[in-house]
Tab-separated table of C-alpha atoms and ligand atoms in Angstrom:
chain	number	residue	atom	x	y	z
D	200	MET	CA	5.504	7.418	-31.789
D	201	ARG	CA	2.587	6.102	-30.997
D	202	VAL	CA	2.480	3.695	-27.494
D	203	LYS	CA	0.834	0.544	-27.000
D	204	PRO	CA	-2.889	-0.061	-27.247
D	205	ASN	CA	-3.486	-1.121	-23.665
D	206	ILE	CA	-1.228	2.059	-23.080
D	207	GLU	CA	-3.609	4.186	-24.584
D	208	PRO	CA	-5.738	4.841	-21.933
D	209	MET	CA	-2.884	5.057	-19.177
D	210	ILE	CA	-2.211	8.194	-17.517
D	211	PRO	CA	0.753	9.147	-15.492
D	212	TYR	CA	0.587	8.589	-11.554
D	213	THR	CA	-1.213	11.313	-9.796
D	214	PRO	CA	0.920	11.823	-6.547
D	215	GLY	CA	-0.184	13.324	-3.493
D	216	ARG	CA	0.152	17.201	-3.864
D	217	ARG	CA	2.345	19.091	-1.822
D	218	ALA	CA	2.036	22.815	-0.869
D	219	PRO	CA	5.157	24.433	-0.508
D	220	GLY	CA	6.574	25.492	2.706
D	221	GLY	CA	3.183	23.822	4.094
D	222	ILE	CA	2.026	20.709	5.513
D	223	LYS	CA	1.949	17.137	3.458
D	224	LEU	CA	-1.128	15.065	4.476
D	225	SER	CA	-1.561	13.504	1.203
D	226	SER	CA	0.643	9.975	1.023
D	227	ASN	CA	-0.138	8.803	4.226
D	228	GLU	CA	3.834	9.188	4.721
D	229	ASN	CA	5.047	8.662	8.280
D	230	PRO	CA	4.832	12.071	10.314
D	231	LEU	CA	7.123	11.402	12.477
D	232	GLY	CA	10.103	11.232	10.318
D	233	PRO	CA	12.806	7.979	9.235
D	234	ALA	CA	13.478	5.760	12.367
D	235	PRO	CA	16.835	7.867	13.870
D	236	ALA	CA	18.436	4.460	12.637
D	237	ALA	CA	17.735	4.320	9.363
D	238	ILE	CA	19.363	8.006	9.357
D	239	GLU	CA	22.524	6.476	10.952
D	240	ALA	CA	22.930	3.839	8.591
D	241	LEU	CA	22.579	6.122	5.785
D	242	ARG	CA	25.651	8.119	6.778
D	243	ARG	CA	27.707	4.968	7.401
D	244	THR	CA	26.920	3.894	3.501
D	245	ALA	CA	28.236	6.514	1.719
D	246	ASP	CA	31.931	5.321	1.896
D	247	SER	CA	30.962	2.442	-0.003
D	248	ILE	CA	28.722	3.667	-2.960
D	249	HIS	CA	31.212	2.823	-5.474
D	250	ILE	CA	30.678	-0.875	-4.657
D	251	TYR	CA	27.742	-2.596	-6.408
D	252	PRO	CA	24.723	-3.756	-3.871
D	253	ASP	CA	24.096	-7.298	-2.930
D	254	GLN	CA	21.625	-8.759	-5.153
D	255	LEU	CA	19.183	-10.136	-3.358
D	256	GLY	CA	19.398	-7.145	-0.745
D	257	GLU	CA	21.259	-8.416	2.107
D	258	PRO	CA	21.992	-7.892	4.538
D	259	LEU	CA	18.406	-6.769	5.016
D	260	LEU	CA	16.789	-10.137	3.194
D	261	ARG	CA	18.494	-11.861	6.437
D	262	ALA	CA	16.890	-9.664	8.991
D	263	ILE	CA	13.402	-9.970	7.361
D	264	SER	CA	13.579	-13.883	7.050
D	265	ASP	CA	14.596	-14.077	10.861
D	266	THR	CA	12.102	-11.499	11.758
D	267	LEU	CA	9.265	-13.530	9.881
D	268	GLU	CA	10.900	-17.362	10.543
D	269	ILE	CA	11.050	-17.510	6.666
D	270	ASP	CA	13.301	-18.838	4.451
D	271	ARG	CA	15.446	-16.554	2.336
D	272	ALA	CA	14.551	-18.356	-0.636
D	273	ARG	CA	10.909	-17.187	0.097
D	274	LEU	CA	11.472	-13.435	0.033
D	275	ILE	CA	12.474	-10.621	-2.429
D	276	ILE	CA	13.175	-7.400	-1.432
D	277	GLY	CA	11.724	-4.921	-4.283
D	278	ASN	CA	12.620	-0.601	-5.547
D	279	GLY	CA	9.239	-0.271	-3.339
D	280	SER	CA	6.046	-2.388	-3.184
D	281	ASP	CA	5.473	-0.941	-6.393
D	282	GLU	CA	7.769	-2.441	-8.199
D	283	LEU	CA	7.221	-6.003	-6.825
D	284	MET	CA	3.847	-5.223	-8.311
D	285	VAL	CA	5.257	-4.816	-12.021
D	286	LEU	CA	7.202	-8.313	-11.357
D	287	ALA	CA	4.984	-10.026	-10.184
D	288	CYS	CA	2.549	-9.644	-13.095
D	289	ALA	CA	5.920	-9.800	-15.476
D	290	ALA	CA	6.169	-13.427	-14.223
D	291	TYR	CA	2.775	-14.339	-14.439
D	292	LEU	CA	0.342	-12.109	-15.972
D	293	ASP	CA	-0.173	-12.332	-20.147
D	294	ARG	CA	-1.512	-10.849	-22.837
D	295	ASP	CA	-5.370	-11.702	-22.984
D	296	GLU	CA	-6.007	-12.542	-19.234
D	297	ASN	CA	-7.320	-10.661	-16.623
D	298	ALA	CA	-6.818	-9.680	-13.057
D	299	VAL	CA	-9.587	-9.055	-10.826
D	300	SER	CA	-9.922	-6.048	-7.903
D	301	ALA	CA	-12.024	-3.898	-6.233
D	302	ARG	CA	-13.252	-0.609	-7.457
D	303	HIS	CA	-11.824	2.021	-5.215
D	304	THR	CA	-7.959	0.715	-4.452
D	305	PHE	CA	-4.863	1.323	-5.332
D	306	SER	CA	-4.102	2.415	-8.620
D	307	GLN	CA	-1.043	0.686	-9.472
D	308	TYR	CA	-2.756	-2.511	-9.662
D	309	GLU	CA	-4.661	-1.495	-12.576
D	310	TYR	CA	-1.213	-0.233	-13.814
D	311	ALA	CA	0.757	-3.095	-13.388
D	312	THR	CA	-1.875	-5.307	-15.368
D	313	ARG	CA	-2.115	-2.964	-18.289
D	314	LEU	CA	1.602	-2.415	-18.743
D	315	PHE	CA	1.349	-6.275	-19.881
D	316	CYS	CA	-1.731	-6.140	-22.044
D	317	ALA	CA	-3.953	-7.740	-19.441
D	318	GLU	CA	-7.495	-6.676	-18.611
D	319	TYR	CA	-8.280	-5.036	-15.503
D	320	ARG	CA	-11.769	-5.964	-13.560
D	321	PRO	CA	-12.704	-3.873	-10.836
D	322	VAL	CA	-15.656	-5.175	-9.248
D	323	PRO	CA	-17.863	-2.753	-6.260
D	324	MET	CA	-17.078	-2.725	-2.757
D	325	ARG	CA	-19.233	-3.559	0.184
D	326	ASP	CA	-19.359	-1.224	2.879
D	327	TYR	CA	-16.259	0.219	1.088
D	328	ARG	CA	-14.488	-3.019	1.541
D	329	PHE	CA	-13.361	-5.754	-0.781
D	330	ASP	CA	-16.227	-8.014	-1.248
D	331	ALA	CA	-15.482	-11.381	-1.500
D	332	ASP	CA	-18.535	-12.629	-3.645
D	333	ALA	CA	-18.179	-9.465	-5.813
D	334	ILE	CA	-14.343	-10.691	-6.194
D	335	LEU	CA	-15.239	-14.545	-6.803
D	336	SER	CA	-17.927	-13.534	-9.574
D	337	ALA	CA	-15.635	-11.885	-11.528
D	338	VAL	CA	-12.899	-14.476	-11.671
D	339	ASP	CA	-13.057	-16.760	-15.040
D	340	GLN	CA	-10.952	-18.894	-16.791
D	341	GLU	CA	-8.562	-16.138	-18.064
D	342	THR	CA	-8.121	-14.749	-14.591
D	343	ARG	CA	-4.616	-15.208	-13.595
D	344	VAL	CA	-4.116	-12.468	-11.383
D	345	VAL	CA	-6.445	-11.687	-7.729
D	346	TRP	CA	-5.623	-8.225	-5.903
D	347	LEU	CA	-6.419	-7.704	-2.405
D	348	CYS	CA	-5.246	-4.403	-0.638
D	349	ASN	CA	-5.700	-4.948	3.222
D	350	PRO	CA	-6.274	-2.599	4.989
D	351	ASN	CA	-7.064	-0.821	1.945
D	352	ASN	CA	-6.074	2.499	-0.082
D	353	PRO	CA	-8.133	4.663	0.461
D	354	THR	CA	-10.638	3.334	2.199
D	355	GLY	CA	-8.542	2.060	5.049
D	356	THR	CA	-10.991	-0.509	5.854
D	357	VAL	CA	-9.989	-4.511	6.319
D	358	MET	CA	-11.606	-7.533	5.276
D	359	PRO	CA	-12.478	-9.899	7.742
D	360	PRO	CA	-9.578	-12.703	7.772
D	361	ALA	CA	-12.368	-15.299	7.064
D	362	GLU	CA	-12.925	-13.732	3.228
D	363	VAL	CA	-9.609	-13.306	2.642
D	364	GLU	CA	-9.493	-17.716	3.056
D	365	ARG	CA	-12.656	-17.664	1.316
D	366	ILE	CA	-11.000	-16.404	-2.047
D	367	LEU	CA	-7.968	-18.241	-1.379
D	368	ARG	CA	-10.053	-21.596	-0.977
D	369	SER	CA	-11.895	-21.198	-4.163
D	370	LEU	CA	-9.451	-20.351	-6.234
D	371	ASP	CA	-7.398	-22.230	-8.649
D	372	ARG	CA	-3.780	-22.683	-7.428
D	373	THR	CA	-2.832	-20.703	-10.883
D	374	THR	CA	-4.048	-17.830	-10.245
D	375	LEU	CA	-1.810	-15.760	-8.040
D	376	VAL	CA	-3.180	-13.704	-5.451
D	377	ILE	CA	-1.516	-10.636	-4.644
D	378	LEU	CA	-2.298	-9.888	-0.979
D	379	ASP	CA	-0.731	-5.842	-0.659
D	380	GLU	CA	-0.507	-5.470	3.357
D	381	ALA	CA	1.637	-1.742	3.419
D	382	TYR	CA	-0.425	-0.730	6.226
D	383	HIS	CA	-0.612	-3.924	8.222
D	384	ASP	CA	1.995	-2.269	10.784
D	385	TYR	CA	-0.596	0.227	12.099
D	386	MET	CA	-4.240	-2.170	12.749
D	387	ASP	CA	-4.827	-2.089	15.977
D	388	ASP	CA	-7.875	-4.504	15.711
D	389	ASP	CA	-6.661	-7.334	16.968
D	390	ASP	CA	-9.825	-9.876	15.524
D	391	ALA	CA	-9.562	-8.152	11.888
D	392	ARG	CA	-5.478	-9.285	11.736
D	393	LEU	CA	-5.076	-11.850	9.316
D	394	ASP	CA	-2.438	-14.662	9.837
D	395	THR	CA	-0.337	-14.043	6.653
D	396	ARG	CA	3.013	-15.945	7.662
D	397	SER	CA	0.641	-19.416	8.130
D	398	LEU	CA	-1.292	-18.356	4.997
D	399	VAL	CA	1.953	-18.378	2.553
D	400	ASP	CA	2.614	-21.531	4.097
D	401	HIS	CA	-0.719	-23.141	2.908
D	402	TYR	CA	-0.934	-21.170	-0.524
D	403	PRO	CA	2.014	-21.508	-2.940
D	404	ASN	CA	-0.059	-18.712	-4.662
D	405	LEU	CA	-0.128	-16.204	-2.302
D	406	LEU	CA	2.369	-13.103	-2.392
D	407	ALA	CA	2.385	-11.041	0.266
D	408	LEU	CA	3.689	-7.283	-0.103
D	409	ARG	CA	4.634	-5.030	2.954
D	410	THR	CA	7.093	-1.807	2.751
D	411	PHE	CA	9.381	-0.050	4.777
D	412	SER	CA	7.560	3.373	2.928
D	413	LYS	CA	5.242	3.854	5.697
D	414	ILE	CA	5.709	3.049	9.660
D	415	TYR	CA	9.205	2.715	9.039
D	416	GLY	CA	9.410	6.292	7.518
D	417	LEU	CA	11.438	5.855	4.515
D	418	ALA	CA	9.490	6.413	1.280
D	419	ALA	CA	11.779	8.520	-0.815
D	420	LEU	CA	14.693	5.251	-0.342
D	421	ARG	CA	12.187	3.127	-2.366
D	422	VAL	CA	12.046	-0.098	-0.338
D	423	GLY	CA	9.260	-2.747	-0.266
D	424	TYR	CA	9.202	-6.822	0.070
D	425	GLY	CA	7.454	-9.925	-0.946
D	426	PHE	CA	7.026	-13.293	0.488
D	427	GLY	CA	5.668	-16.542	-0.558
D	428	SER	CA	6.350	-19.769	-1.904
D	429	THR	CA	9.884	-20.800	-3.379
D	430	GLU	CA	7.871	-21.193	-6.550
D	431	LEU	CA	6.219	-18.268	-6.720
D	432	ILE	CA	9.120	-15.858	-5.698
D	433	GLU	CA	11.628	-18.217	-7.945
D	434	GLY	CA	9.626	-16.476	-10.485
D	435	LEU	CA	9.765	-13.046	-9.546
D	436	ARG	CA	13.530	-13.379	-8.976
D	437	ARG	CA	13.914	-14.188	-12.836
D	438	VAL	CA	12.458	-10.954	-14.095
D	439	LYS	CA	14.059	-8.546	-11.482
D	440	GLN	CA	16.797	-6.300	-12.470
D	441	PRO	CA	20.217	-7.329	-10.823
D	442	PHE	CA	20.724	-4.325	-8.547
D	443	ASN	CA	16.825	-3.579	-8.281
D	444	VAL	CA	17.086	-1.688	-4.777
D	445	ASN	CA	20.121	0.251	-3.626
D	446	GLY	CA	22.832	0.033	-1.231
D	447	ALA	CA	21.702	2.535	0.864
D	448	ALA	CA	18.157	1.809	0.828
D	449	ILE	CA	18.873	-1.902	2.549
D	450	ALA	CA	21.111	-0.686	4.715
D	451	ALA	CA	18.364	1.615	6.410
D	452	ALA	CA	15.906	-0.948	5.786
D	453	HIS	CA	17.899	-3.267	7.460
D	454	ALA	CA	18.351	-0.616	10.383
D	455	ALA	CA	15.264	0.784	10.293
D	456	LEU	CA	13.822	-2.693	10.969
D	457	GLY	CA	15.546	-2.940	14.377
D	458	ASP	CA	14.398	0.182	15.326
D	459	HIS	CA	11.470	-0.984	17.449
D	460	LYS	CA	11.617	2.146	19.650
D	461	HIS	CA	10.642	4.486	16.669
D	462	HIS	CA	8.023	1.449	15.803
D	463	ALA	CA	5.979	1.982	18.887
D	464	HIS	CA	6.133	5.398	19.218
D	465	SER	CA	4.677	5.846	15.548
D	466	LEU	CA	2.189	3.508	16.158
D	467	GLU	CA	0.868	5.487	19.422
D	468	ALA	CA	1.306	8.628	17.606
D	469	ASN	CA	-1.059	7.228	14.875
D	470	ARG	CA	-3.409	5.498	17.725
D	471	GLU	CA	-3.463	9.460	18.801
D	472	GLY	CA	-3.508	11.428	15.935
D	473	LYS	CA	-6.941	9.027	14.747
D	474	ARG	CA	-8.790	9.645	18.207
D	475	ARG	CA	-8.088	13.548	17.407
D	476	LEU	CA	-9.177	12.769	13.746
D	477	TYR	CA	-12.045	11.299	14.634
D	478	ASP	CA	-13.454	13.871	17.514
D	479	GLY	CA	-12.892	16.518	15.219
D	480	LEU	CA	-14.968	14.998	12.159
D	481	SER	CA	-17.378	14.232	14.455
D	482	ALA	CA	-18.197	17.663	15.903
D	483	LEU	CA	-18.167	19.237	11.915
D	484	ASP	CA	-20.876	16.652	11.405
D	485	LEU	CA	-18.896	15.002	8.543
D	486	GLU	CA	-18.889	11.295	7.837
D	487	TYR	CA	-15.803	9.339	7.610
D	488	LEU	CA	-14.375	5.420	7.732
D	489	GLU	CA	-12.554	3.664	10.538
D	490	THR	CA	-9.165	3.262	9.483
D	491	GLN	CA	-6.885	0.507	9.857
D	492	ALA	CA	-4.505	2.731	8.554
D	493	ASN	CA	-2.439	5.623	8.683
D	494	PHE	CA	-5.145	8.291	7.108
D	495	VAL	CA	-8.820	8.667	7.231
D	496	THR	CA	-10.774	8.825	4.560
D	497	VAL	CA	-13.777	11.615	4.926
D	498	ARG	CA	-16.909	12.452	2.863
D	499	LEU	CA	-17.297	15.981	2.331
D	500	PRO	CA	-20.714	17.724	1.938
D	501	ALA	CA	-19.855	18.645	-1.805
D	502	ASP	CA	-16.644	17.739	-4.599
D	503	ALA	CA	-13.423	17.163	-3.103
D	504	THR	CA	-11.468	18.142	-5.432
D	505	PRO	CA	-11.830	21.897	-5.412
D	506	ILE	CA	-12.339	22.094	-1.711
D	507	ALA	CA	-8.802	20.506	-1.051
D	508	ALA	CA	-7.495	23.095	-3.617
D	509	ARG	CA	-8.018	25.628	-1.582
D	510	MET	CA	-6.849	23.707	1.579
D	511	LEU	CA	-3.362	23.716	-0.735
D	512	ASP	CA	-3.374	27.138	-1.091
D	513	ASP	CA	-3.852	27.608	2.673
D	514	GLY	CA	-1.100	25.341	3.077
D	515	VAL	CA	-2.499	21.929	3.636
D	516	ALA	CA	-2.332	19.349	1.419
D	517	VAL	CA	-4.547	16.216	1.535
D	518	ARG	CA	-5.876	13.865	-1.282
D	519	PRO	CA	-9.017	14.113	-3.114
D	520	LEU	CA	-10.216	10.561	-4.252
D	521	ALA	CA	-12.022	11.905	-7.495
D	522	SER	CA	-9.037	9.794	-9.445
D	523	PHE	CA	-10.433	6.396	-6.851
D	524	GLY	CA	-13.548	6.716	-7.688
D	525	LEU	CA	-14.880	8.426	-4.911
D	526	PRO	CA	-15.478	12.137	-5.971
D	527	GLU	CA	-17.029	14.018	-2.639
D	528	TRP	CA	-14.114	12.020	-0.707
D	529	ILE	CA	-10.395	13.229	1.274
D	530	ARG	CA	-8.021	11.098	2.506
D	531	VAL	CA	-6.114	12.598	4.746
D	532	THR	CA	-3.018	11.216	6.882
D	533	VAL	CA	-2.883	10.997	10.641
D	534	GLY	CA	-0.505	13.713	11.605
D	535	THR	CA	1.305	15.251	13.953
D	536	SER	CA	-1.017	17.151	16.398
D	537	GLY	CA	0.429	20.460	15.632
D	538	GLN	CA	-0.628	19.534	11.507
D	539	LEU	CA	-3.788	18.016	11.944
D	540	ASP	CA	-4.639	21.447	14.095
D	541	ARG	CA	-4.157	23.138	11.026
D	542	PHE	CA	-5.675	20.887	8.994
D	543	PHE	CA	-8.827	21.676	11.007
D	544	GLU	CA	-8.122	25.517	10.066
D	545	THR	CA	-7.895	25.044	7.076
D	546	LEU	CA	-10.668	22.196	6.608
D	547	GLU	CA	-13.656	24.336	8.239
D	548	PRO	CA	-13.366	27.717	5.956
D	549	ALA	CA	-12.741	25.767	2.846
D	550	LEU	CA	-15.838	24.082	3.397
D	551	ARG	CA	-17.698	26.991	4.019
D	552	TYR	CA	-16.316	28.859	1.091
A	1734	LIG	C1	-1.440	-0.034	-0.243
A	1734	LIG	C2	-0.655	0.251	-1.218
A	1734	LIG	N1	0.350	-0.484	-1.687
A	1734	LIG	C3	1.772	0.191	-2.120
A	1734	LIG	C4	1.985	1.784	-2.056
A	1734	LIG	C5	3.712	1.715	-1.906
A	1734	LIG	O1	4.486	1.358	-1.269
A	1734	LIG	P1	6.325	1.308	-1.905
A	1734	LIG	O2	6.267	2.876	-1.367
A	1734	LIG	O3	6.733	0.139	-1.010
A	1734	LIG	O4	5.722	1.190	-3.397
A	1734	LIG	C6	1.020	2.761	-1.007
A	1734	LIG	C7	1.606	3.673	-1.590
A	1734	LIG	O5	1.065	4.524	-1.114
A	1734	LIG	C8	0.000	1.973	-1.039
A	1734	LIG	O6	-0.958	3.056	-0.247
């Protein structure tokens, strides 16, 4: 069998590695684990799994609607935010149109774009940030989607809010802007914080995406959500599978949303871990990017792939960034203090090798 020509150059997603019995700092998961309230809710769902879940994800849909103060018609729940990226392209991106994004960003934007036979246009970044000028200059008549990642994976950087607004103001309303905010819970720079909730009221072509995989600690359950205008969300609902999010995931995410203690604790642990990483990396004289997420991106003095492989042999998985176009860099998830001890213990010998 031959795959379709647009699928030909695609390779299967490379997930963050795991060291058997070791420490996984390669996929930006919450090192504190899931919200305890979510574990309880998951147990409670066990005796009702013979019943199909609610098609739109109630009662999670209502809880998000209350939290964001947004009408339920403007919300959609997905099987991870990854699924919502595909649904957005299924509904709005056609063959021979194009999608614009940045060079060093999340691989699923290219994947979702190519699935629908459209061209993917990655543009250079400025200081490892999305660059509004570069993005706008790549946009043409055939551009239907602009992908923004804020904070960006893998650099941890954010765009100044005024730059995001400039992109939105400059684009035609027929171009969908997908603003991926998977890491927004971890932001601690208030000046950099976007008022996404107001932006979706002003721009009917803006789709914001968030996830329960990061600070809520539910990556294995696969739950994300999107919000935007009623019209935009209606397009996504048309193309989604009837029961796209399973009942256990809906129940657990609903409970996690109300577990404010776990959220606050995770945020505080991330702040401490970031400081620890900054101090340790500075002591080793390694360049790193200041992050607004739950990972730090570090430049190594040589090709990062073999160095990361040596660390993996030593029981610590980090993400080498060659596939993101950054061959000398690794991305390390902000782990617990014990995990970060192990990270530094394995990094130093791997560098000296
Ligand atoms: C920027 C970004 N968006 C989305 C996701 C995936 O989120 P989900 O688990 O909700 O599919 C990730 C996961 O690493 C990510 O880094």
